[in-house]
Amino acid sequence: MLTKRIIACLDMDDGRVVKGVQFVNLRDAGDPAECAAAHARDGADEIVLLDITATSDNRRTMLDVVSRTARCLFIPFTVGGGIRELADAEAVFEAGADKIAINSAAVKDSTLIGKIAARFGSQAVVVAIDAKRVSGGLGGFEVFVAGGRTPTGRDAILWAREAAACGAGEIMLTSMDRDGTKAGFDCELTQLVADAVSIPVIASGGAGSARDFIEVFQSGRADAALAASIFHFGLENIGQLKLELRAANVPVRWPC
Amino acid sequence: MIGSSMRAPTIAIVDYGAGNLNSVKKAFDYLGADVVLTTQPEAVAAADKIVLPGVGHFSALGALDNTGLRDAVLQGASAGKPFLGICLGMQWLFEGSDEAPEFAGAGIFAGRCRPFPSSVKSPHVGWNSLAVREGSRLLRNVAPESFVYYTHSFQAPVVAATTAATEYGTQFSAVVEQENIFGVQFHPEKSWTVGLLMLKNFWEI
């Protein structure tokens, strides 16, 4: 049976793993390669490394960190942040990533999705969407870019559908309202996107307890759920989390 | 003869220009295998074992035909060299795929690769379990219901050579093996310790 994936996310700033609350107030949590290896041993199904300040600071993803992290990591490894063109993606794959995540650059030019997919396959292209609740039009959720700093005026559900049509292999969907709050995933947002596309949806933002993961898999219909801070600071062990998911009849990779 | 038998066996990973093959090499490097990533038919011919990886679209395999790599791979396989096809490389062992009907597979196993039924999301992405048949050499010491990492949109039928199957909308071939020919639909290089064990088994065959 296909299992629900638990993805550990490493938000990186200047070569170190950090975690903020609602995209600001960064706290140091360690070396990316060490954190990735520890999460893999702990039972993470996948690792995502995001160079969170790459776009805003106008610099390239730190390829040496990617390479060092990838060397002994034998589970899927996604890298995002600062990928603006095909050449950037090529460099990140060359350094050892299995998938790349693109966000701002894909919103700016959706043909980038197809260009990377044509060269590396759709399975290697994750489109990351940062969405925020808005009142009034836009179907309730607006896309933000540049690390959550810039509103785009675009509807998140429509953008997810367009990204999938352009050749994205997965959607990584972050609720900016929940990010870092530990108040639970945004199940409504997740379900709207999961129902709108036929590709897997990774829910992100707000993980605080095992209950949150159970809800986003069951009512949010997420294929995978991603968390950062709760794993880094030892507030939840991934093995323990998987035991609780199993008890709630959520299929997970076990033993891991 | 003595010299060649004392030499550590080399593994050639066939690079036909499709996608990113570094992770397969990295896994063999980690195990300590003597492994080369090559675009050259001569290097494939010189190797003791052949790995045909692959991600993406079945049509990418067309590059094998144009570069002389197809002949080098088939000659090596028919000479009895251990061969491992991964993902698209495994699908290539069948007659062909509905994904790119104009390209012929190797036809070592009967049947064609088809899309998943519409009852399930496609692509099939994530960790799914194996139903392992006894006697598999590739899966030696692998627990019978182990989880492995998949990412693919087309699937190969269950055939007599299937030594492990996976269920996703339908039963499909997860592992095929026949004498020196092996194929896996999932990515052993991304399947944690279970996958590394399979690559080690292949290396030691």
Short mmCIF file of C-alpha atoms in Angstrom, two decimals, chain A residues 39-250:
data_model
loop_
_atom_site.label_atom_id
_atom_site.label_comp_id
_atom_site.label_asym_id
_atom_site.label_seq_id
_atom_site.Cartn_x
_atom_site.Cartn_y
_atom_site.Cartn_z
CA HIS A 39 16.27 12.84 10.27
CA ALA A 40 16.85 9.97 7.80
CA ARG A 41 17.98 7.69 10.64
CA ASP A 42 14.99 8.86 12.66
CA GLY A 43 12.54 7.69 9.98
CA ALA A 44 11.98 10.70 7.71
CA ASP A 45 10.71 9.55 4.30
CA GLU A 46 12.25 12.48 2.50
CA ILE A 47 14.40 15.56 3.08
CA VAL A 48 13.77 19.05 1.75
CA LEU A 49 16.50 21.70 1.98
CA LEU A 50 15.31 25.26 1.39
CA ASP A 51 17.76 28.12 1.05
CA ILE A 52 15.13 30.50 2.40
CA THR A 53 16.91 33.78 1.86
CA ALA A 54 18.35 32.94 -1.59
CA THR A 55 15.78 34.81 -3.63
CA SER A 56 15.49 37.84 -1.39
CA ASP A 57 19.25 38.22 -1.07
CA ASN A 58 19.71 37.64 -4.79
CA ARG A 59 22.27 34.83 -4.44
CA ARG A 60 22.49 31.26 -5.67
CA THR A 61 21.73 28.16 -3.66
CA MET A 62 24.76 27.09 -1.69
CA LEU A 63 25.88 24.18 -3.85
CA ASP A 64 28.58 23.00 -1.50
CA VAL A 65 26.05 22.44 1.27
CA VAL A 66 23.82 20.54 -1.16
CA SER A 67 26.69 18.34 -2.23
CA ARG A 68 27.78 17.64 1.36
CA THR A 69 24.23 16.84 2.42
CA ALA A 70 23.54 14.58 -0.57
CA ARG A 71 26.69 12.47 -0.25
CA CYS A 72 25.38 9.99 2.32
CA LEU A 73 21.64 10.56 2.04
CA PHE A 74 19.87 7.58 0.46
CA ILE A 75 16.32 8.86 0.61
CA PRO A 76 14.77 11.42 -1.76
CA PHE A 77 16.36 14.85 -1.43
CA THR A 78 14.72 18.06 -2.67
CA VAL A 79 16.48 21.41 -2.84
CA GLY A 80 14.85 24.81 -3.29
CA GLY A 81 15.67 28.48 -3.05
CA GLY A 82 17.23 30.76 -5.63
CA ILE A 83 16.54 28.54 -8.66
CA ARG A 84 15.68 31.03 -11.39
CA GLU A 85 16.62 29.29 -14.63
CA LEU A 86 17.41 25.88 -16.10
CA ALA A 87 21.14 26.35 -15.48
CA ASP A 88 20.48 26.86 -11.73
CA ALA A 89 18.48 23.63 -11.64
CA GLU A 90 21.22 21.76 -13.52
CA ALA A 91 23.80 22.89 -10.98
CA VAL A 92 21.62 21.75 -8.06
CA PHE A 93 21.00 18.32 -9.66
CA GLU A 94 24.72 18.04 -10.41
CA ALA A 95 25.41 18.72 -6.71
CA GLY A 96 23.23 15.74 -5.76
CA ALA A 97 19.58 16.80 -5.48
CA ASP A 98 16.90 14.37 -6.69
CA LYS A 99 14.26 17.06 -7.07
CA ILE A 100 14.28 20.84 -7.17
CA ALA A 101 11.61 23.10 -5.70
CA ILE A 102 10.81 26.30 -7.54
CA ASN A 103 8.55 29.06 -6.32
CA SER A 104 9.10 32.72 -7.32
CA ALA A 105 10.73 31.89 -10.66
CA ALA A 106 7.86 29.62 -11.70
CA VAL A 107 5.29 32.31 -10.87
CA LYS A 108 7.29 34.78 -12.94
CA ASP A 109 7.68 32.39 -15.90
CA SER A 110 5.64 29.18 -15.80
CA THR A 111 7.49 27.77 -18.84
CA LEU A 112 10.48 27.19 -16.52
CA ILE A 113 8.54 24.22 -15.06
CA GLY A 114 8.31 22.55 -18.46
CA LYS A 115 11.92 23.33 -19.33
CA ILE A 116 13.25 21.61 -16.21
CA ALA A 117 10.76 18.73 -16.58
CA ALA A 118 11.81 18.15 -20.20
CA ARG A 119 15.45 17.81 -19.14
CA PHE A 120 15.11 15.97 -15.81
CA GLY A 121 11.57 14.54 -15.82
CA SER A 122 8.42 15.81 -14.08
CA GLN A 123 9.20 13.68 -11.03
CA ALA A 124 12.14 16.00 -10.37
CA VAL A 125 10.14 19.24 -10.40
CA VAL A 126 8.34 20.35 -7.23
CA VAL A 127 6.43 23.62 -7.46
CA ALA A 128 6.32 25.31 -4.07
CA ILE A 129 3.37 27.56 -3.38
CA ASP A 130 3.18 29.93 -0.42
CA ALA A 131 -0.49 30.76 0.12
CA LYS A 132 -2.23 33.16 2.47
CA ARG A 133 -5.91 33.54 3.32
CA VAL A 134 -7.45 36.69 1.86
CA SER A 135 -10.95 38.03 2.16
CA GLY A 136 -13.02 38.89 -0.87
CA GLY A 137 -12.21 37.48 -4.34
CA LEU A 138 -9.40 35.15 -5.36
CA GLY A 139 -11.10 31.98 -4.07
CA GLY A 140 -9.84 32.68 -0.58
CA PHE A 141 -6.09 32.04 -0.95
CA GLU A 142 -3.47 34.26 -2.57
CA VAL A 143 -0.01 33.25 -3.80
CA PHE A 144 2.98 35.07 -2.28
CA VAL A 145 6.57 34.95 -3.59
CA ALA A 146 10.08 35.96 -2.48
CA GLY A 147 9.92 34.04 0.80
CA GLY A 148 6.42 35.26 1.55
CA ARG A 149 7.32 38.92 1.13
CA THR A 150 5.54 39.76 -2.12
CA PRO A 151 1.83 39.29 -2.92
CA THR A 152 1.08 38.29 -6.51
CA GLY A 153 -2.67 38.80 -6.80
CA ARG A 154 -2.96 35.20 -8.03
CA ASP A 155 -5.32 32.50 -6.76
CA ALA A 156 -3.47 29.60 -5.15
CA ILE A 157 -5.79 26.83 -6.39
CA LEU A 158 -5.70 28.07 -10.00
CA TRP A 159 -1.93 28.44 -9.85
CA ALA A 160 -1.54 24.86 -8.53
CA ARG A 161 -3.64 23.60 -11.43
CA GLU A 162 -1.61 25.59 -13.95
CA ALA A 163 1.70 24.39 -12.46
CA ALA A 164 0.53 20.77 -12.77
CA ALA A 165 -0.49 21.36 -16.39
CA CYS A 166 2.96 22.86 -17.08
CA GLY A 167 4.65 19.63 -15.97
CA ALA A 168 5.16 19.87 -12.21
CA GLY A 169 5.56 16.49 -10.51
CA GLU A 170 4.40 17.58 -7.04
CA ILE A 171 2.99 20.63 -5.28
CA MET A 172 4.53 21.73 -2.01
CA LEU A 173 1.84 23.85 -0.41
CA THR A 174 2.70 26.10 2.50
CA SER A 175 0.07 27.91 4.53
CA MET A 176 1.68 31.21 5.46
CA ASP A 177 -0.98 31.75 8.11
CA ARG A 178 0.01 28.55 9.90
CA ASP A 179 3.75 28.45 9.19
CA GLY A 180 5.70 28.17 12.44
CA THR A 181 2.61 28.51 14.63
CA LYS A 182 2.19 24.79 15.54
CA ALA A 183 -1.56 25.45 15.26
CA GLY A 184 -2.07 22.59 12.77
CA PHE A 185 -1.97 22.39 8.99
CA ASP A 186 -4.52 24.33 6.94
CA CYS A 187 -6.67 21.34 5.98
CA GLU A 188 -9.13 23.42 3.98
CA LEU A 189 -6.40 24.86 1.75
CA THR A 190 -4.73 21.46 1.40
CA GLN A 191 -7.94 19.72 0.43
CA LEU A 192 -8.87 22.38 -2.14
CA VAL A 193 -5.51 21.94 -3.88
CA ALA A 194 -5.41 18.15 -3.50
CA ASP A 195 -8.82 17.90 -5.18
CA ALA A 196 -7.82 20.35 -7.93
CA VAL A 197 -4.72 18.48 -9.17
CA SER A 198 -3.88 14.85 -9.94
CA ILE A 199 -0.26 15.13 -8.77
CA PRO A 200 0.81 14.60 -5.14
CA VAL A 201 0.35 17.48 -2.70
CA ILE A 202 2.75 18.05 0.19
CA ALA A 203 1.12 19.97 3.03
CA SER A 204 3.33 22.40 4.91
CA GLY A 205 3.02 24.97 7.64
CA GLY A 206 1.60 24.60 11.13
CA ALA A 207 2.63 21.09 12.22
CA GLY A 208 2.55 20.93 15.99
CA SER A 209 1.37 17.48 17.00
CA ALA A 210 0.66 13.98 15.69
CA ARG A 211 -3.04 14.93 15.62
CA ASP A 212 -2.24 17.64 13.04
CA PHE A 213 -0.61 15.08 10.74
CA ILE A 214 -3.54 12.67 11.09
CA GLU A 215 -6.00 15.46 10.19
CA VAL A 216 -4.09 16.70 7.15
CA PHE A 217 -3.84 13.16 5.78
CA GLN A 218 -7.45 12.25 6.50
CA SER A 219 -9.47 15.43 5.98
CA GLY A 220 -6.88 17.46 4.04
CA ARG A 221 -6.21 14.55 1.64
CA ALA A 222 -2.49 15.37 1.61
CA ASP A 223 -0.12 12.80 0.07
CA ALA A 224 2.75 13.99 2.24
CA ALA A 225 3.21 16.35 5.14
CA LEU A 226 6.24 18.47 5.84
CA ALA A 227 7.54 19.93 9.05
CA ALA A 228 10.69 21.67 10.15
CA SER A 229 10.86 23.10 13.63
CA ILE A 230 9.10 20.34 15.54
CA PHE A 231 11.72 17.84 14.33
CA HIS A 232 14.77 20.08 14.83
CA PHE A 233 14.04 20.97 18.41
CA GLY A 234 13.14 17.41 19.36
CA LEU A 235 9.52 18.22 20.15
CA GLU A 236 8.42 15.19 18.17
CA ASN A 237 10.34 12.08 17.21
CA ILE A 238 9.49 10.90 13.70
CA GLY A 239 9.34 7.26 14.81
CA GLN A 240 6.89 8.15 17.57
CA LEU A 241 4.87 10.24 15.13
CA LYS A 242 4.63 7.27 12.74
CA LEU A 243 3.45 4.98 15.56
CA GLU A 244 0.61 7.41 16.28
CA LEU A 245 -0.27 7.63 12.58
CA ARG A 246 -0.38 3.82 12.40
CA ALA A 247 -2.68 3.72 15.40
CA ALA A 248 -5.02 6.09 13.50
CA ASN A 249 -4.93 3.82 10.43
CA VAL A 250 -2.83 6.21 8.36
#
